[in-house]
PDB file of C-alpha atoms in Angstrom:
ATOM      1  CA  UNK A   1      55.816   2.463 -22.509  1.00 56.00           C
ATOM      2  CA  UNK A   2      56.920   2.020 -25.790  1.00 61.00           C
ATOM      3  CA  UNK A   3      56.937   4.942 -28.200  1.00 57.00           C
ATOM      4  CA  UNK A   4      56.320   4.391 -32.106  1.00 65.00           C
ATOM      5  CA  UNK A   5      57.229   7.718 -33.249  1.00 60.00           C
ATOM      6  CA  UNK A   6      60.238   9.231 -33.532  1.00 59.00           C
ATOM      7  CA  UNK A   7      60.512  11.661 -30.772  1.00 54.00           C
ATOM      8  CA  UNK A   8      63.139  14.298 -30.623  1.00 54.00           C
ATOM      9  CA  UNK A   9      65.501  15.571 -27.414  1.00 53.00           C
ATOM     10  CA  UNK A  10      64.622  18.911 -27.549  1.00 53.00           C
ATOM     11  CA  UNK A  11      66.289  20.133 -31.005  1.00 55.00           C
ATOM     12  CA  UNK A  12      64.815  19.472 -34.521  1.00 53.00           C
ATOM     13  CA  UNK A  13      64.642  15.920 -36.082  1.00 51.00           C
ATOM     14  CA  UNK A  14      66.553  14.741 -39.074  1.00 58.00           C
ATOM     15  CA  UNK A  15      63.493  14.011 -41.198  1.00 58.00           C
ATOM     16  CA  UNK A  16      61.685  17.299 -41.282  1.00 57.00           C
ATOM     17  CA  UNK A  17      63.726  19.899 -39.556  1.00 58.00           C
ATOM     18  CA  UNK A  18      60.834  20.918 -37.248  1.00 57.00           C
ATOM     19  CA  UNK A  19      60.936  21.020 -33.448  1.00 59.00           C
ATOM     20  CA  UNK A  20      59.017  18.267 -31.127  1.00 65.00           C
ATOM     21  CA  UNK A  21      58.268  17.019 -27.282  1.00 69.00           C
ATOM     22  CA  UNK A  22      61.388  15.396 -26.096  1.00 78.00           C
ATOM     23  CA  UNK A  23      60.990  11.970 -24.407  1.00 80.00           C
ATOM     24  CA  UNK A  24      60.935  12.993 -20.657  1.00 83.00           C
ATOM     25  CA  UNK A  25      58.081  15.616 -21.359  1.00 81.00           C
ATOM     26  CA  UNK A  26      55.780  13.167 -22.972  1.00 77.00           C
ATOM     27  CA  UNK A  27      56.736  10.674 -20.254  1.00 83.00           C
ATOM     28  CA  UNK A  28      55.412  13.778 -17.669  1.00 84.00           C
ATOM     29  CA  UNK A  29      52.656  13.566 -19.802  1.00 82.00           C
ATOM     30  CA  UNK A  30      52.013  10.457 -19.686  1.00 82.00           C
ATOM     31  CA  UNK A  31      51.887  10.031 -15.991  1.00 83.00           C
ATOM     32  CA  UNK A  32      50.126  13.200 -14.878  1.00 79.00           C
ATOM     33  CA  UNK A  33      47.392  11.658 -17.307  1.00 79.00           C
ATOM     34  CA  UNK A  34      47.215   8.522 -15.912  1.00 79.00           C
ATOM     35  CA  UNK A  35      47.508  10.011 -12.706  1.00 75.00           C
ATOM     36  CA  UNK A  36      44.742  12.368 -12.984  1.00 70.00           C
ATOM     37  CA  UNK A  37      42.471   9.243 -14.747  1.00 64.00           C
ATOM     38  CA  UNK A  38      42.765   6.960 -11.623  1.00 59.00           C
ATOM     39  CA  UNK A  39      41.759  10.199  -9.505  1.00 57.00           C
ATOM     40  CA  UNK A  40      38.837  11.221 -11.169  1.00 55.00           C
ATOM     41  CA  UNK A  41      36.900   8.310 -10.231  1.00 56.00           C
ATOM     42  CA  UNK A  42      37.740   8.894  -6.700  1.00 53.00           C
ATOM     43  CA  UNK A  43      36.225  12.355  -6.682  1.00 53.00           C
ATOM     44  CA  UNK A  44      32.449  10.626  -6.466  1.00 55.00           C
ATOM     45  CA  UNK A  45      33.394   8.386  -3.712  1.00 58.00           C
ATOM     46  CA  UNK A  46      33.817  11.349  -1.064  1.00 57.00           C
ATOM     47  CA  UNK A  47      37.350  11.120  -0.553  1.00 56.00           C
ATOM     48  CA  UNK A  48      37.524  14.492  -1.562  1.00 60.00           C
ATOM     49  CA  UNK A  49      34.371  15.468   0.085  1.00 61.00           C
ATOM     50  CA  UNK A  50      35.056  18.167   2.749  1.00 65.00           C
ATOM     51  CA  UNK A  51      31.601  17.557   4.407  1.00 65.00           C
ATOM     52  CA  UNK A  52      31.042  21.582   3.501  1.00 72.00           C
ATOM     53  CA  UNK A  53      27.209  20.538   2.235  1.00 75.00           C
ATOM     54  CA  UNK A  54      24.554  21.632   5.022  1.00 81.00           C
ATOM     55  CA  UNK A  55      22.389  18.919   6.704  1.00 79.00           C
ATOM     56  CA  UNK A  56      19.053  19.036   4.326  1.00 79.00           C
ATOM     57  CA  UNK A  57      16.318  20.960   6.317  1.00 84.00           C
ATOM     58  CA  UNK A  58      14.012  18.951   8.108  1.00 85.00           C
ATOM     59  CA  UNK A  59      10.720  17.267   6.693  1.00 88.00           C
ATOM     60  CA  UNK A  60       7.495  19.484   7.111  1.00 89.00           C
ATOM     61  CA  UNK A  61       6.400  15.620   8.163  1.00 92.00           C
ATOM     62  CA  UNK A  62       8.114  15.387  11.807  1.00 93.00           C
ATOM     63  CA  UNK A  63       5.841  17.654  13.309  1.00 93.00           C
ATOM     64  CA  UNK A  64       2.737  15.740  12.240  1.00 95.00           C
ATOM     65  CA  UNK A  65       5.055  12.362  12.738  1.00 95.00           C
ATOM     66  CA  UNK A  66       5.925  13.316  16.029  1.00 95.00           C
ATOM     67  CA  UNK A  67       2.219  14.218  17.357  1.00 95.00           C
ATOM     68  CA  UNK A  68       1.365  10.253  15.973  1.00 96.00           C
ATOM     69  CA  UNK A  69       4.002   8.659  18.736  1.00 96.00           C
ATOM     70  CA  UNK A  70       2.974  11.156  21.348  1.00 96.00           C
ATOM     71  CA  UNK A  71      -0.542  10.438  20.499  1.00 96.00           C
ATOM     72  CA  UNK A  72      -0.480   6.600  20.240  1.00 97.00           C
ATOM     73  CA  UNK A  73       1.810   7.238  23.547  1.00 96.00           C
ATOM     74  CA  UNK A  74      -0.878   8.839  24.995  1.00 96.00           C
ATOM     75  CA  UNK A  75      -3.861   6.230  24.435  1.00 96.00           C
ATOM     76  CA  UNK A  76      -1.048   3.482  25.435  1.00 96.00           C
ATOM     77  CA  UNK A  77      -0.686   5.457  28.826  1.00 94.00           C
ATOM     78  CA  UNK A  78      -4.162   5.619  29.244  1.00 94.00           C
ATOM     79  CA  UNK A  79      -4.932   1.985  29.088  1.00 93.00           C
ATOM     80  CA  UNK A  80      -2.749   1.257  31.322  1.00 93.00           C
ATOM     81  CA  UNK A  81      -4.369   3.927  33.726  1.00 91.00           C
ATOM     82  CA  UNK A  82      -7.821   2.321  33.357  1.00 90.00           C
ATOM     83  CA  UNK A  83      -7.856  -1.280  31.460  1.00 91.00           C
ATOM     84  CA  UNK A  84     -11.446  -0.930  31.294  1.00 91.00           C
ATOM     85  CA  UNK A  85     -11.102   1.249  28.396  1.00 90.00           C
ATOM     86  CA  UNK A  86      -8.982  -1.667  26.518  1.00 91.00           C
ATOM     87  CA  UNK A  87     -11.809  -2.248  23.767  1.00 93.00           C
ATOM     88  CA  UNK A  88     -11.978   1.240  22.966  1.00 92.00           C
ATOM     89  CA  UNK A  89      -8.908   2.879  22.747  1.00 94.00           C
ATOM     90  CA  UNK A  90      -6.683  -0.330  21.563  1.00 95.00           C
ATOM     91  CA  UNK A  91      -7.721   0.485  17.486  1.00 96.00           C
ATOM     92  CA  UNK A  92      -6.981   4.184  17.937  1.00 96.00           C
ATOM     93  CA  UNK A  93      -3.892   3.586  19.522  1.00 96.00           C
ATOM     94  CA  UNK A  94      -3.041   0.658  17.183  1.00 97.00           C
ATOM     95  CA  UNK A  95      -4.117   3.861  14.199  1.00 97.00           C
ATOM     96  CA  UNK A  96      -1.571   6.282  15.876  1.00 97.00           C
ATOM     97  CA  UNK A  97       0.915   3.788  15.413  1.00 97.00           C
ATOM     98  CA  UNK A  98       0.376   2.804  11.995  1.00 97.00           C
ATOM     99  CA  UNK A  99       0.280   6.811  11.128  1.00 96.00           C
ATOM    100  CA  UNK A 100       3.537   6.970  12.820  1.00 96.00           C
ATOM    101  CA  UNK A 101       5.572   4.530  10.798  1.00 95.00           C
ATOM    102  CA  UNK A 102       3.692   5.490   7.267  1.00 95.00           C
ATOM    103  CA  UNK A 103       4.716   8.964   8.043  1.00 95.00           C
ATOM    104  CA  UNK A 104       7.995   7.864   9.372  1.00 94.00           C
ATOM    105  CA  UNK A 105       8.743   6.036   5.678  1.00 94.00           C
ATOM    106  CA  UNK A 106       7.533   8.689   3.479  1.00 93.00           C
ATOM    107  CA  UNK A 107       9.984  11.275   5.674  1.00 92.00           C
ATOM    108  CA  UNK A 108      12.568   8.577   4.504  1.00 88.00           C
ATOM    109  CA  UNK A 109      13.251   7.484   8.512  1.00 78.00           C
ATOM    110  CA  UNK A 110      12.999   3.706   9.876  1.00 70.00           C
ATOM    111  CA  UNK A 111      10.248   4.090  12.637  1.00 57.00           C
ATOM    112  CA  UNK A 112      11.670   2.644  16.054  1.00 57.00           C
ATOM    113  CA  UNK A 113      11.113  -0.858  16.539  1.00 57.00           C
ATOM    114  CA  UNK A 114       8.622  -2.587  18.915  1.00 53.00           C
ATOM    115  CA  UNK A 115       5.369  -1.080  20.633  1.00 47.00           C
ATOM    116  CA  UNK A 116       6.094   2.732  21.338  1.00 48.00           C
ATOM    117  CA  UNK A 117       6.021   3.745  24.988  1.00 48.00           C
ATOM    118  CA  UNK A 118       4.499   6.857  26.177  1.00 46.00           C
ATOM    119  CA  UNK A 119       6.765   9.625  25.202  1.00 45.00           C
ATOM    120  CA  UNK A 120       8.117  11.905  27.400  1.00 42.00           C
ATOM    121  CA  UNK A 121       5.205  14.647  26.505  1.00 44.00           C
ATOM    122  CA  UNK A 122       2.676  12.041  27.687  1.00 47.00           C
ATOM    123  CA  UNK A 123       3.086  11.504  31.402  1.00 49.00           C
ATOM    124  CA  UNK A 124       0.680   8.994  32.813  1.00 51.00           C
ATOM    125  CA  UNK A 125      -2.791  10.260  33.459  1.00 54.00           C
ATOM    126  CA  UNK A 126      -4.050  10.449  36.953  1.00 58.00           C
ATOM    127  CA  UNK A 127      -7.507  10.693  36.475  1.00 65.00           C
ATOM    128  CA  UNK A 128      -9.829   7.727  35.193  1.00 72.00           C
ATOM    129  CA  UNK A 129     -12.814   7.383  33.250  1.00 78.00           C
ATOM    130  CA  UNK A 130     -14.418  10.014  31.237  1.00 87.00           C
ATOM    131  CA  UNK A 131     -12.181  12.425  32.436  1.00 89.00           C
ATOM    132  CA  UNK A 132      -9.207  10.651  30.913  1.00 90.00           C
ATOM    133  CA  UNK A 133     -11.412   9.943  27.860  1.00 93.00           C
ATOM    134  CA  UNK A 134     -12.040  13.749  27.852  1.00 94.00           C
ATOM    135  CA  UNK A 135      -8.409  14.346  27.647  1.00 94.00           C
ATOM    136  CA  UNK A 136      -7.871  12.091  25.130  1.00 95.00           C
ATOM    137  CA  UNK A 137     -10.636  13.688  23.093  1.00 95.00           C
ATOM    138  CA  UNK A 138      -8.800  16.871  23.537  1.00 96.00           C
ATOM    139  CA  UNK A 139      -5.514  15.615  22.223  1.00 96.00           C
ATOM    140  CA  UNK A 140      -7.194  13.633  18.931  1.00 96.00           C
ATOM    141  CA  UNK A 141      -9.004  17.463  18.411  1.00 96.00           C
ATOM    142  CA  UNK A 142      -5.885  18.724  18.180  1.00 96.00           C
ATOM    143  CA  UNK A 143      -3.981  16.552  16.387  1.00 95.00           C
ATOM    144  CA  UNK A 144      -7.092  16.545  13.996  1.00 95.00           C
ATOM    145  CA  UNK A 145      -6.308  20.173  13.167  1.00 95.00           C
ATOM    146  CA  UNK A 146      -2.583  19.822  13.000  1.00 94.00           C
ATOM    147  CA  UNK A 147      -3.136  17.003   9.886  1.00 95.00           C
ATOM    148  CA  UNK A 148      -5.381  19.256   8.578  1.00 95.00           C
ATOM    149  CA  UNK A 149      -3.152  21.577   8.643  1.00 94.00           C
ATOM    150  CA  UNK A 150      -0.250  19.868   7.022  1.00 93.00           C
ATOM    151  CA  UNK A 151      -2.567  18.502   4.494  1.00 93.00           C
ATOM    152  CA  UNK A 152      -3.370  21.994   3.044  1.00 93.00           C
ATOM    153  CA  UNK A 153       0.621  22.543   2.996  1.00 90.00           C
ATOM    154  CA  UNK A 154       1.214  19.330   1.460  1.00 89.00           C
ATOM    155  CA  UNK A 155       2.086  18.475  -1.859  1.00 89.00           C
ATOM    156  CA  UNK A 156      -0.043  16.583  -4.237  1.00 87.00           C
ATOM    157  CA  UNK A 157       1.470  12.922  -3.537  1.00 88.00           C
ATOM    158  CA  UNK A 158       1.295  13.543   0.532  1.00 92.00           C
ATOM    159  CA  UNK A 159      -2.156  15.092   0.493  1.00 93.00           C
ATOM    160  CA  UNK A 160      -3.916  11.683   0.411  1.00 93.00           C
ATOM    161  CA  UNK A 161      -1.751   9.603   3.138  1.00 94.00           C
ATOM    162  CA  UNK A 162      -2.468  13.549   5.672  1.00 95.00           C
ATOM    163  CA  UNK A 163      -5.690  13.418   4.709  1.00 94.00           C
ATOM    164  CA  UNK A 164      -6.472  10.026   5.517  1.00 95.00           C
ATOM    165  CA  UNK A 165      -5.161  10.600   8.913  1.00 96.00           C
ATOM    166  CA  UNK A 166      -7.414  13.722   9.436  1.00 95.00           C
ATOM    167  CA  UNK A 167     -10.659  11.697   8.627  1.00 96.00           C
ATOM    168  CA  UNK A 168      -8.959   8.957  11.069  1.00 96.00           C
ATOM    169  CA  UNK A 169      -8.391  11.370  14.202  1.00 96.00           C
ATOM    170  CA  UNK A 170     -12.092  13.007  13.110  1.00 95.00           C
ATOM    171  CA  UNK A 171     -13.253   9.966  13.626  1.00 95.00           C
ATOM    172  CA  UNK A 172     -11.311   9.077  17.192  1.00 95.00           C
ATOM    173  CA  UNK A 173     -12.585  12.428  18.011  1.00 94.00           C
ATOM    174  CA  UNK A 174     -16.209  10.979  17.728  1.00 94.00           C
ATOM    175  CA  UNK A 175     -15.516   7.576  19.381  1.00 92.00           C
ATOM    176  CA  UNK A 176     -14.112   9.737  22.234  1.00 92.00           C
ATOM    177  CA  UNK A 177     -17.111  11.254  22.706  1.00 87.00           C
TER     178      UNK A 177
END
């Protein structure tokens, strides 16, 4: 560092007679300013960052996201129960999933990869027929009121995706029937 100004030791100058920074202070300076420049950056990269910040709460979405999987789970189980029922329930199951992994990207979450398997909530059916196609009625008329549900909660730019999916599970309701 050179220094262009005459800078005194601690006692008065011989120009002016007035008292300045000696050498070593403005050298202090100097470094505990470039110091605390290189730092600063730093402070945005999280190597400061205690982690103190709580986890953001979770989406009003995950509910309605959640019932999708279980549902398409559900319809997948069932098919598999009966394969007679293969032309009917395929599209609704095939709807389910496509719900799932719209709601899954406006949440902000990747939706899991490959053809979901029946969830845990959506143990293989036992019985056949129309009384498996009466439980899967039962399931789409409650998952219809759940999206209808989180539609009136939902803001503005969600209320057309929810309610698109209420009119869709409406309508499994009346293929179901």
């Amino acid at each position: 560092m050179v220094l262009t100004c005459p800078v005194a030791t601690g006692r008065t100058t011989q120009r002016d007679e007035t008292t300045s920074h000696s050498r070593r202070n403005l050298l202090r300076a100097g470094a505990l300013l470039a110091l605390g420049g290189a730092t600063a950056p730093l402070a945005g990269c999280d190597l400061f960052d205690r982690g103190d910040d709580p986890p953001p709460p979770p989406d009003p979405l995950e509910p309605l996201a959640a019932g999708a999987e279980e549902l398409a789970g559900r319809h997948r189980a069932a098919l598999a129960a009966d394969p007679s029922l293969t032309e009917r329930l395929t599209p609704i199951a095939e709807a389910h999933e496509a719900h799932a992994a719209e709601l899954r990207r406006v949440i902000g979450r990747t939706p899991p990869s490959g053809s979901p398997s029946p969830t845990p909530g959506a143990s293989a059916p036992t019985a056949t027929g129309a009384a498996l196609v009466a439980e899967l009625r039962a399931a789409e008329r409650a998952g219809q009121v759940a999206a209808a549900k989180a539609c009136a909660a939902a803001p503005g730019e969600r209320a057309a995706l929810l309610g698109s999916i209420t009119a869709a599970r409406a309508t499994h309701v009346e293929v179901l029937a």
